[in-house]
Coordinates of C-alpha atoms and ligand atoms in Angstrom, one line a residue:
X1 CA -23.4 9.3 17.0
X2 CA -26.7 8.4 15.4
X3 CA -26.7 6.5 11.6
X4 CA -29.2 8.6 9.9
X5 CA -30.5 5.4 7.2
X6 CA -32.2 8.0 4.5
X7 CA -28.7 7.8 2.5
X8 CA -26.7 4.8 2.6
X9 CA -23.1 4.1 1.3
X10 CA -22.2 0.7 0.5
X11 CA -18.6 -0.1 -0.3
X12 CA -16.9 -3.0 -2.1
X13 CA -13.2 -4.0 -0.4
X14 CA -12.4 -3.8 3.3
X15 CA -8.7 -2.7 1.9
X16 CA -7.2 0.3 2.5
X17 CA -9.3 2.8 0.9
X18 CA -12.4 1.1 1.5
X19 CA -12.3 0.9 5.3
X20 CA -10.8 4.4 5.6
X21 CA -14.0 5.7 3.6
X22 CA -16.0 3.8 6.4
X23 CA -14.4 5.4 9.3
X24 CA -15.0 8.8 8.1
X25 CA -18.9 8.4 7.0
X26 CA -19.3 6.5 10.7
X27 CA -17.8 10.0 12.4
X28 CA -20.5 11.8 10.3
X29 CA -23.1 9.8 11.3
X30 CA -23.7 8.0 7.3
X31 CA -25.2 4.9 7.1
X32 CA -22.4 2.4 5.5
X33 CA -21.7 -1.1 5.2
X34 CA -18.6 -2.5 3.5
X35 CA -18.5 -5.7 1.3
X36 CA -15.4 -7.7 1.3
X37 CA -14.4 -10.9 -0.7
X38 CA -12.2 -12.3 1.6
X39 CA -14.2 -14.7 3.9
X40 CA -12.7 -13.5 7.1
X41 CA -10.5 -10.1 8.5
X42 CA -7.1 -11.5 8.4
X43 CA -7.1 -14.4 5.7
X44 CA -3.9 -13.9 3.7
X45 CA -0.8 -11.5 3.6
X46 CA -1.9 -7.8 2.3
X47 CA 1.6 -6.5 2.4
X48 CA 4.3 -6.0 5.2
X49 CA 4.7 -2.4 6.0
X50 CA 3.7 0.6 4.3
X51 CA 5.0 4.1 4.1
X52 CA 2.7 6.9 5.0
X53 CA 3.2 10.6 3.5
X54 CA 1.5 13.6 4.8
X55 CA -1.4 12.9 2.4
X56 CA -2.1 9.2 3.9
X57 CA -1.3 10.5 7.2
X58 CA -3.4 13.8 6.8
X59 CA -6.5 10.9 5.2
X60 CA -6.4 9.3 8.8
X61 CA -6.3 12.3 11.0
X62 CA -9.9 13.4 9.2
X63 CA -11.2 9.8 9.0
X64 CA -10.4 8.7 12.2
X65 CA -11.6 8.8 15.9
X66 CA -8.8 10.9 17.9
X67 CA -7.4 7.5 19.7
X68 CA -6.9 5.6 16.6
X69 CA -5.3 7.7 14.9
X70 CA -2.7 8.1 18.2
X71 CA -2.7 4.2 17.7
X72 CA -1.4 4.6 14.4
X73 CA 1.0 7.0 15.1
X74 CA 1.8 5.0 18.2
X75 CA 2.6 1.1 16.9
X76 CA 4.3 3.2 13.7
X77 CA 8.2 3.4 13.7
X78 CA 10.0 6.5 14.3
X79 CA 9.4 9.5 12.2
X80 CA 12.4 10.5 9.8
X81 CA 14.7 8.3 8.4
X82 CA 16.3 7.7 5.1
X83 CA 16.1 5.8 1.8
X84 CA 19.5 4.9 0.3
X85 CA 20.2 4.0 -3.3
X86 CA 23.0 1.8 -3.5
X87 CA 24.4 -0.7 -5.8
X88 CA 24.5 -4.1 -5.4
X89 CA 26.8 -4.8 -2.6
X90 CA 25.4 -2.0 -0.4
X91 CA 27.8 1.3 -1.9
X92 CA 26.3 4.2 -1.5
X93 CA 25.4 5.7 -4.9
X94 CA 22.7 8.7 -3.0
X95 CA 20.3 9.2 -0.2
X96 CA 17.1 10.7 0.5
X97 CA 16.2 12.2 4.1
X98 CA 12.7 12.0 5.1
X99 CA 11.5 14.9 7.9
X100 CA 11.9 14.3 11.1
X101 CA 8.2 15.2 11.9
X102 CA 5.3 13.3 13.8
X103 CA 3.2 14.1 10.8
X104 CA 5.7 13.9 7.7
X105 CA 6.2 10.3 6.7
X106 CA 5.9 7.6 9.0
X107 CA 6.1 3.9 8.4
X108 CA 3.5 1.6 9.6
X109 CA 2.8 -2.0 9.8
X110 CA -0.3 -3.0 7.3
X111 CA -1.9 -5.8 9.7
X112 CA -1.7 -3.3 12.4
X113 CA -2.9 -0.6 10.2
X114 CA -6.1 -2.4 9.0
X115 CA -6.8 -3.5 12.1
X116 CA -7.0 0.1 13.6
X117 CA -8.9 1.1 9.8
X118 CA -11.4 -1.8 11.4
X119 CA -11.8 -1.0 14.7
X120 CA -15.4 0.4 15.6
X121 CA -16.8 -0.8 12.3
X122 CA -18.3 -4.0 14.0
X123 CA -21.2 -5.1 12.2
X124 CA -20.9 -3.4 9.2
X125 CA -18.1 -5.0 7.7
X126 CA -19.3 -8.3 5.9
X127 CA -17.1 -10.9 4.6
X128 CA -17.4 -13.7 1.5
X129 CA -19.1 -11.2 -0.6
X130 CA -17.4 -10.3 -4.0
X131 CA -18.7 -7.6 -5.2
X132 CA -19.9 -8.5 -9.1
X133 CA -21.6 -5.5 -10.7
X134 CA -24.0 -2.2 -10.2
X135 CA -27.9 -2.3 -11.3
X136 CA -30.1 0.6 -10.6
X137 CA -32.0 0.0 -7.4
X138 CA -35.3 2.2 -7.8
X139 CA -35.4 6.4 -7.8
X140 CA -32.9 7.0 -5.2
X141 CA -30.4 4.3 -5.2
X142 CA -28.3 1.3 -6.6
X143 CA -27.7 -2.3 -6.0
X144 CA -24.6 -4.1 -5.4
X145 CA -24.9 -7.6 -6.6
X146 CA -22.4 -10.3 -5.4
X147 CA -21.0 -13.4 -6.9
X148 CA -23.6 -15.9 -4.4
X149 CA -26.4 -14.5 -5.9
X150 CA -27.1 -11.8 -3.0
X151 CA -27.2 -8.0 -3.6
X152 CA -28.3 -4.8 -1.2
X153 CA -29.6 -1.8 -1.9
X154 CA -27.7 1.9 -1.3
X155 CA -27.9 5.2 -2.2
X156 CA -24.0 5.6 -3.6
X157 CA -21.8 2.6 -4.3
X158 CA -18.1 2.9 -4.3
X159 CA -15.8 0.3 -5.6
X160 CA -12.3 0.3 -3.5
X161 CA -11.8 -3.4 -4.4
X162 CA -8.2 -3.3 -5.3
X163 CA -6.0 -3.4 -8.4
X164 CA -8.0 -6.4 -10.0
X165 CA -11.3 -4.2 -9.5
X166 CA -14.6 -6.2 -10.3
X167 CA -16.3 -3.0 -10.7
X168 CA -13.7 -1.2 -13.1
X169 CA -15.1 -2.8 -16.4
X170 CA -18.5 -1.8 -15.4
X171 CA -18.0 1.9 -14.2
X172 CA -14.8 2.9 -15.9
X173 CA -15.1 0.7 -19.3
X174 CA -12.1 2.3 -20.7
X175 CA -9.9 2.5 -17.6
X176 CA -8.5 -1.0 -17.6
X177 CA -4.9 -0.7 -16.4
X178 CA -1.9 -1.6 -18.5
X179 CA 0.8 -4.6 -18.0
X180 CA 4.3 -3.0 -17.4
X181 CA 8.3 -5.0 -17.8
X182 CA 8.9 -5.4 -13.9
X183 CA 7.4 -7.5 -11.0
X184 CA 8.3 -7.9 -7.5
X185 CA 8.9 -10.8 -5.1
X186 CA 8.0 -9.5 -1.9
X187 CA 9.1 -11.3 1.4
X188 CA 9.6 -10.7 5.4
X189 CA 12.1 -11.8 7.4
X190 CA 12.6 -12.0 11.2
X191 CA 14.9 -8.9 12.4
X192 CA 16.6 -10.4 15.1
X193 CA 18.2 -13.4 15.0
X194 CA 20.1 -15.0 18.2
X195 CA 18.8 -11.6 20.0
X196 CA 21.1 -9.0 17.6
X197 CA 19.5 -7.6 14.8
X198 CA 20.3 -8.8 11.3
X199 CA 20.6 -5.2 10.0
X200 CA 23.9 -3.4 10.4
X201 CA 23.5 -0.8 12.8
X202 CA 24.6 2.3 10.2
X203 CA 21.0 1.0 7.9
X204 CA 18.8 0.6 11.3
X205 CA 16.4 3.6 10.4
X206 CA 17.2 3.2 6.3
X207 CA 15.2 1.6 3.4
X208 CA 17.8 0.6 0.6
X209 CA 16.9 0.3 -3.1
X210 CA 20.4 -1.6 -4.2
X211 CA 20.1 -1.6 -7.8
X212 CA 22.0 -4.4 -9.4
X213 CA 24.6 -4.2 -12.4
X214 CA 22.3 -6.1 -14.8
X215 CA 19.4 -3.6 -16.0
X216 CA 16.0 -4.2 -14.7
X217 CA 17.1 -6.1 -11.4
X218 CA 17.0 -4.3 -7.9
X219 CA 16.9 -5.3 -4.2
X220 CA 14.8 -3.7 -1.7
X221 CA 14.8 -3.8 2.0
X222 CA 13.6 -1.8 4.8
X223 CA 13.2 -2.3 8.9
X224 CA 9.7 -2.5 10.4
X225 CA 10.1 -1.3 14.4
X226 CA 6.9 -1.0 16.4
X227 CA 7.2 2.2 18.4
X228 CA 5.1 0.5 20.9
X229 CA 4.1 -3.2 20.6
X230 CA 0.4 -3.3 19.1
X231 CA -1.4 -5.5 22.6
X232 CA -0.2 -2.6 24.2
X233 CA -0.8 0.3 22.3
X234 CA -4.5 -1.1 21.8
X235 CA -5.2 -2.2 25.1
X236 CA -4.9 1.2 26.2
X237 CA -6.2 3.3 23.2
X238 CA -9.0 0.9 21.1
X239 CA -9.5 -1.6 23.9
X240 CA -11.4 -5.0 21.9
X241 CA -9.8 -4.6 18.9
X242 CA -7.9 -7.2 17.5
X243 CA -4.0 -6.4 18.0
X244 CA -1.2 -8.0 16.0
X245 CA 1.8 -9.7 17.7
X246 CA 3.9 -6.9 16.7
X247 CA 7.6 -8.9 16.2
X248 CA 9.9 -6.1 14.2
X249 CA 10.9 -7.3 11.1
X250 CA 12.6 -6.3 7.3
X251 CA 10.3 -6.0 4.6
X252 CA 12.4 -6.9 1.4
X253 CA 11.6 -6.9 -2.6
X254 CA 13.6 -8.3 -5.2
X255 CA 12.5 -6.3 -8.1
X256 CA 13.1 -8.3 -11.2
X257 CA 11.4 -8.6 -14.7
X258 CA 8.2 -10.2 -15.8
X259 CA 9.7 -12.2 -18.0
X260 CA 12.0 -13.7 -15.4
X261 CA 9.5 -15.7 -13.1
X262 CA 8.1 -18.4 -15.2
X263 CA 4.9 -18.9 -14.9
X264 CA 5.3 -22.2 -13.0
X265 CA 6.6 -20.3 -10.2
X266 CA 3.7 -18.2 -10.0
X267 CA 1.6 -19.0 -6.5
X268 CA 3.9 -21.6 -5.3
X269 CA 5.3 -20.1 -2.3
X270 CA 8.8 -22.0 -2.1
X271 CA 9.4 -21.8 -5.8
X272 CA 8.9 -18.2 -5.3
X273 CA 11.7 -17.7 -2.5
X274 CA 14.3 -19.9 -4.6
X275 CA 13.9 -17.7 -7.6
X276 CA 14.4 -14.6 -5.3
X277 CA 17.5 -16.7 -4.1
X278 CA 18.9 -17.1 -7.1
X279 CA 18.7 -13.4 -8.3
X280 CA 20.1 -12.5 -5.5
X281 CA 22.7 -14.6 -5.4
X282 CA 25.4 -11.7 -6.4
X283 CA 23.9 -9.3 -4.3
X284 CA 25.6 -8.3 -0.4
X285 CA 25.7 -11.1 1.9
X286 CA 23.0 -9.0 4.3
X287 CA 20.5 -9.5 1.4
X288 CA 21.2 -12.9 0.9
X289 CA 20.6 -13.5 4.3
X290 CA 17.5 -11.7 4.3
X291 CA 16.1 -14.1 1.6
X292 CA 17.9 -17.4 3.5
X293 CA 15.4 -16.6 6.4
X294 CA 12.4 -15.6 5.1
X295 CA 9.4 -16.4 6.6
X296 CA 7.6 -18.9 3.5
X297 CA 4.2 -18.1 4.0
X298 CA 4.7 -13.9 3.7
X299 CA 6.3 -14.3 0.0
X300 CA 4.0 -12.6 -2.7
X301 CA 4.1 -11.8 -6.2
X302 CA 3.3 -9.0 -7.4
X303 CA 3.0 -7.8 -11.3
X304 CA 3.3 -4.4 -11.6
X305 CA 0.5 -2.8 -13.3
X306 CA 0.1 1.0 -14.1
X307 CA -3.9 2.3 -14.1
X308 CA -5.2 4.6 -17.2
X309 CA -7.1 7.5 -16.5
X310 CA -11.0 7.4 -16.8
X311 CA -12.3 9.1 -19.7
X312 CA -16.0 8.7 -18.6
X313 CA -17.6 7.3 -15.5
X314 CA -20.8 4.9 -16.8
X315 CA -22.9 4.6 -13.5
X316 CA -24.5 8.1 -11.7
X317 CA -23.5 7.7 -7.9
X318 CA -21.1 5.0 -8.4
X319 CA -17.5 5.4 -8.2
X320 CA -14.3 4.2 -7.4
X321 CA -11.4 4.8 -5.3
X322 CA -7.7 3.4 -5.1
X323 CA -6.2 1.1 -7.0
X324 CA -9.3 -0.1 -8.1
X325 CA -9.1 3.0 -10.4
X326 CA -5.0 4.2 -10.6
X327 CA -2.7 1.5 -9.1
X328 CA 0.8 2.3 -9.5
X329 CA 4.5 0.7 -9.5
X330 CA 5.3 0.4 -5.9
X331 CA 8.1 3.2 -6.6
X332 CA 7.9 6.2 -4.6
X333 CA 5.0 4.9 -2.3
X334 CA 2.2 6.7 -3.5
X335 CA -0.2 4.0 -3.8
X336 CA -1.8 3.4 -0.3
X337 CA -1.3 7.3 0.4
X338 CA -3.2 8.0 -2.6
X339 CA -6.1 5.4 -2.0
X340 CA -6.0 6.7 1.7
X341 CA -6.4 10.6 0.3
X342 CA -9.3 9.1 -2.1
X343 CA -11.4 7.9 0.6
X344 CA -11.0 11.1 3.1
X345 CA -12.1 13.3 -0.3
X346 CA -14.9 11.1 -1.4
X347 CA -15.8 11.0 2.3
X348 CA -15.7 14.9 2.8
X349 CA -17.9 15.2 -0.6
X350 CA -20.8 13.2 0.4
X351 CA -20.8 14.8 4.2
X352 CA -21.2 17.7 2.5
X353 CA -23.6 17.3 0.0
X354 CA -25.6 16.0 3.1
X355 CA -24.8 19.3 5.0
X356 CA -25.7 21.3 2.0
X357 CA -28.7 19.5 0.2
X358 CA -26.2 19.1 -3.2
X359 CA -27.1 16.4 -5.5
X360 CA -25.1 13.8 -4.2
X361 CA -24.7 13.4 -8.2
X362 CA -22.4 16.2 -8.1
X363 CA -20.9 15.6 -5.1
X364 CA -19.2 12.3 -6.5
X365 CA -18.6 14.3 -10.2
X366 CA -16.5 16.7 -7.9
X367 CA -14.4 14.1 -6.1
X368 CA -13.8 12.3 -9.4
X369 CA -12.8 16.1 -10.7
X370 CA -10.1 16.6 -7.7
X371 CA -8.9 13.0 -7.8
X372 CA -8.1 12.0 -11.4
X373 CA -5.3 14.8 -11.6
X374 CA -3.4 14.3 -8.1
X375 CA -3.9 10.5 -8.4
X376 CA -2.7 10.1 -11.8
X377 CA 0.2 12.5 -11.2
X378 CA 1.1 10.0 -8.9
X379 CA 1.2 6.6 -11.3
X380 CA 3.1 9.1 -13.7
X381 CA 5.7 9.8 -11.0
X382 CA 5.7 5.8 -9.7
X383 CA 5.9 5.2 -13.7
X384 CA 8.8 7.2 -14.2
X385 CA 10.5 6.2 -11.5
X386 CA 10.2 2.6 -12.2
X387 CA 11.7 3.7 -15.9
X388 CA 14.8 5.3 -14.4
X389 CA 15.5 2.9 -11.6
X390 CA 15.0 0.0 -13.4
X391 CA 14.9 0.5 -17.1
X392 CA 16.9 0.3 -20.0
X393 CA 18.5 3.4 -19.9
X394 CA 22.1 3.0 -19.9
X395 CA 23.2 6.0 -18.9
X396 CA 21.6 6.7 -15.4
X397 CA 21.8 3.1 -14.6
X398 CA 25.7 3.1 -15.1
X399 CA 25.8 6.6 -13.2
X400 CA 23.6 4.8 -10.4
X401 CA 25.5 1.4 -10.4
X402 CA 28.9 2.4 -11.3
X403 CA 30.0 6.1 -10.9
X404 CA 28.2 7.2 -7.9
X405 CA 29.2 4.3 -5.3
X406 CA 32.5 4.6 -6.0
X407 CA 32.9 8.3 -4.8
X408 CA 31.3 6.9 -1.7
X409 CA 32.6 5.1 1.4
X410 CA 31.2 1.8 2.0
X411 CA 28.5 1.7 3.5
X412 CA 28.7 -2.1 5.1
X413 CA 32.0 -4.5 5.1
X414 CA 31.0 -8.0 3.8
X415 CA 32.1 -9.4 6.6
Ligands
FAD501 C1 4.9 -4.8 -1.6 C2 4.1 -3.5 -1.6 C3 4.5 -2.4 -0.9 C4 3.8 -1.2 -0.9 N1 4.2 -0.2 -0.1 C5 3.5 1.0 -0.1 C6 3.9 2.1 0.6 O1 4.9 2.1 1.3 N2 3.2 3.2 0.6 C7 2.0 3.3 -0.2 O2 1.4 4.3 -0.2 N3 1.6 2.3 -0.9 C8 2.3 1.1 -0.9 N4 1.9 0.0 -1.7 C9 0.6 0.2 -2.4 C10 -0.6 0.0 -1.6 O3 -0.5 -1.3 -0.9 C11 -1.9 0.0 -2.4 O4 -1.9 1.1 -3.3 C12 -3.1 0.1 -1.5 O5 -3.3 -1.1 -0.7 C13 -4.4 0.3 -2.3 O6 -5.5 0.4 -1.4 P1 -7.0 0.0 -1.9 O7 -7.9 0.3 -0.8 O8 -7.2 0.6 -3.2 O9 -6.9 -1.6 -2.2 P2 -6.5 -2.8 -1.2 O10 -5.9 -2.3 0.0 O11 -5.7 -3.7 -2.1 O12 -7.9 -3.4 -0.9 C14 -8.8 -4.0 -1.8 C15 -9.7 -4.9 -1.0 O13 -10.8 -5.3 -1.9 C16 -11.0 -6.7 -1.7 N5 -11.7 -7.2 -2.9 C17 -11.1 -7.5 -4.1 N6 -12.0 -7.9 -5.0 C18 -13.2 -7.7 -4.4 C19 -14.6 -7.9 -4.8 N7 -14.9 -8.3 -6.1 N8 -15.6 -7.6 -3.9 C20 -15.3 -7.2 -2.6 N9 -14.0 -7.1 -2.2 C21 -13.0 -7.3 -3.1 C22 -9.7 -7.3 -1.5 O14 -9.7 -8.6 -0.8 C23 -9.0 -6.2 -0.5 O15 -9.4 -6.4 0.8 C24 2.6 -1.1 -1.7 C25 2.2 -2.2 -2.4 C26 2.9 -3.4 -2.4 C27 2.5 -4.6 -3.3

């Protein structure tokens, strides 16, 4: 495809959204570059495995070339599957059946994910540039200035740098998001251990959200199996690309609350995993041995944050997209689905306004239109959820922790 260069789109974050964005002006033949912080591709943990719905999946079938999105259905785990809610020693309290359907829900690993979002991109992906603000850039376009001084020119500029967005205070002033209770220690642990894997057999295709007695403290855990291991799968459908090692593994969060990590825990890796020890000290042996062998390096922090919906938007052909602009409790995954639908909407917008010969003005005003309702319909949802799961509602929690797993069998002897 030829890159016509009389409109350029220059993006700041390689993440999720950003690359997505990327893929789909590429297709259309847009000239785009993307403008990451990070100094190389595959610097630090960005998350273990994610949960696609049929908005994130339907986001990568438009962006994508044909084989990589095969790839991603490919190296993703079966379709279907459940999520069970349980208490703390793994008693059933409900459980939520996903479709068993190719396209429904699928659940991906991240690494591979952004390494299939990459491939193709060569050469217009460039690294150690944080993106610091937005000037006007002469008649027809904008420039991105980053924090070493540099800046480039482009006719739209979209900020997809993440949840601590550089960009928000500039084009959303009023849109900063807002602290919330709860945080989450995220870590990954090997699944197999001595060749059997560490997950009983009757929670091989379940997530499980056990929620524990005391209010505001949950465990959650979930089994990442490659359909196909990644050097294959790529070797065969984006040959070059770079393909992760592809070892299954659980994916686990103890969800606990803010004021329970102190904040000389904060970034220090083995403090981090002994805290998450601790709390879950009273939970089922399987998550205790989940946190026994996680791998150190993969633990994160995260404080969760809810975004606030953009009353005005303070640059003309700027924007934003995912959680730059509405991140979200990781309850319900919505986040990445929704930063992945952002992108394929911003990019059908602009390809059109091309088509067409609309302002590209109003081509962005649109997408912002369409995307503030679904996307904050989305942090209320995550919200909400986060309130009922995890809150101080007594009533549902004792109902969740108390009354339903008892009319249940159990689910896993703690033997
Ligand atoms: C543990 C966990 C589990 C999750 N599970 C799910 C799930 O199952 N399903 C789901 O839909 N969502 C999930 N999410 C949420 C999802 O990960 C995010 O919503 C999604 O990554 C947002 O994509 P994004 O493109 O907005 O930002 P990101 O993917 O965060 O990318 C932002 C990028 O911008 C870069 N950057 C930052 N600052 C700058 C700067 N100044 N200049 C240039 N670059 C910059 C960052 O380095 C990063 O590469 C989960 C989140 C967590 C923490």
């Amino acid at each position: 495809m030829a890159i016509s260069t009389d409109f350029s789109v220059a993006i700041a974050g390689a993440g999720l959204s950003g690359l997505c964005l990327a893929q789909y002006l590429m297709r259309a033949g847009i000239d785009v570059h993307v403008y990451e912080r990070d100094p190389g591709p595959f610097i630090r943990q960005q998350g273990y495995r994610i949960i696609l719905d049929r908005y994130g999946l339907e986001a990568l079938r438009e962006s994508l070339p044909r084989p990589l999105y095969r790839l991603a259905l490919a190296t993703g785990d079966e379709p279907g599957g459940h999520l069970r809610f349980t208490d703390s020693r793994l008693r059933d309290a409900f459980t939520i059946t996903f479709k068993d359907e190719p396209h429904a829900t699928r659940q991906v690993d991240r690494l591979t994910l952004r390494s299939i979002l990459m491939s193709g991109l060569h050469g217009r992906i460039h690294y150690g540039k944080a993106a610091v603000g937005v000037d006007h850039g002469g008649p027809a376009g904008l420039r991105l200035r980053f924090a070493d001084g540099g800046a480039v020119t482009a006719s739209v500029v979209v900020g997809a740098d993440g949840v601590g967005s550089a960009l928000r205070a500039q084009l959303t002033p009023d849109a900063e998001p807002e602290n919330t209770p709860m945080a989450g220690v995220y870590g990954r642990s090997p699944l197999r251990r001595d060749g059997r894997s560490v997950i009983p057999e009757a929670l091989r295709t379940s997530g499980v959200l056990a929620i524990a007695d005391e209010v505001g403290r949950a465990f959650f855990f979930t089994s990442m199996w490659f359909g196909e291991r990644p050097r294959e799968a790529f070797a065969r459908l984006a040959p070059g690309s770079y393909a992760p090692t592809g070892d299954d593994y659980v994916m686990w969060g103890l969800l606990l609350r803010q004021e329970e990590v102190p904040v000389s825990v904060r970034g220090n890796l083995l403090a981090m995993r002994d805290l998450a020890a601790r709390m879950s000290a009273d939970f089922h042996p399987v998550v205790r041995r989940l946190v026994d062998t996680a791998e150190l390096d993969a633990t994160v922090l995260n404080l969760f944050a809810t975004g606030r919906r953009p009353r005005q938007w303070a640059v003309p052909r700027a924007t934003m997209m995912g959680d730059a602009v509405h991140v979200m409790p990781p309850f319900g995954a919505h986040g990445g689905n929704t930063a992945l639908r952002d992108a394929a909407l911003l990019g059908h917008r602009l390809v059109e306004a091309r088509a067409s010969g609309t302002p590209v003005e109003e081509a962005i005003a649109a997408y912002q239109d369409e995307m503030v309702p679904y996307a904050f319909r989305a942090v209320d949802t995550a919200a909400g959820l986060m309130r009922r799961l995890t809150g101080g509602a007594a009533a549902p929690h004792w109902v969740l922790t108390r009354v339903l797993p008892r009319l249940h069998r159990v689910t896993v002897p703690e033997a």
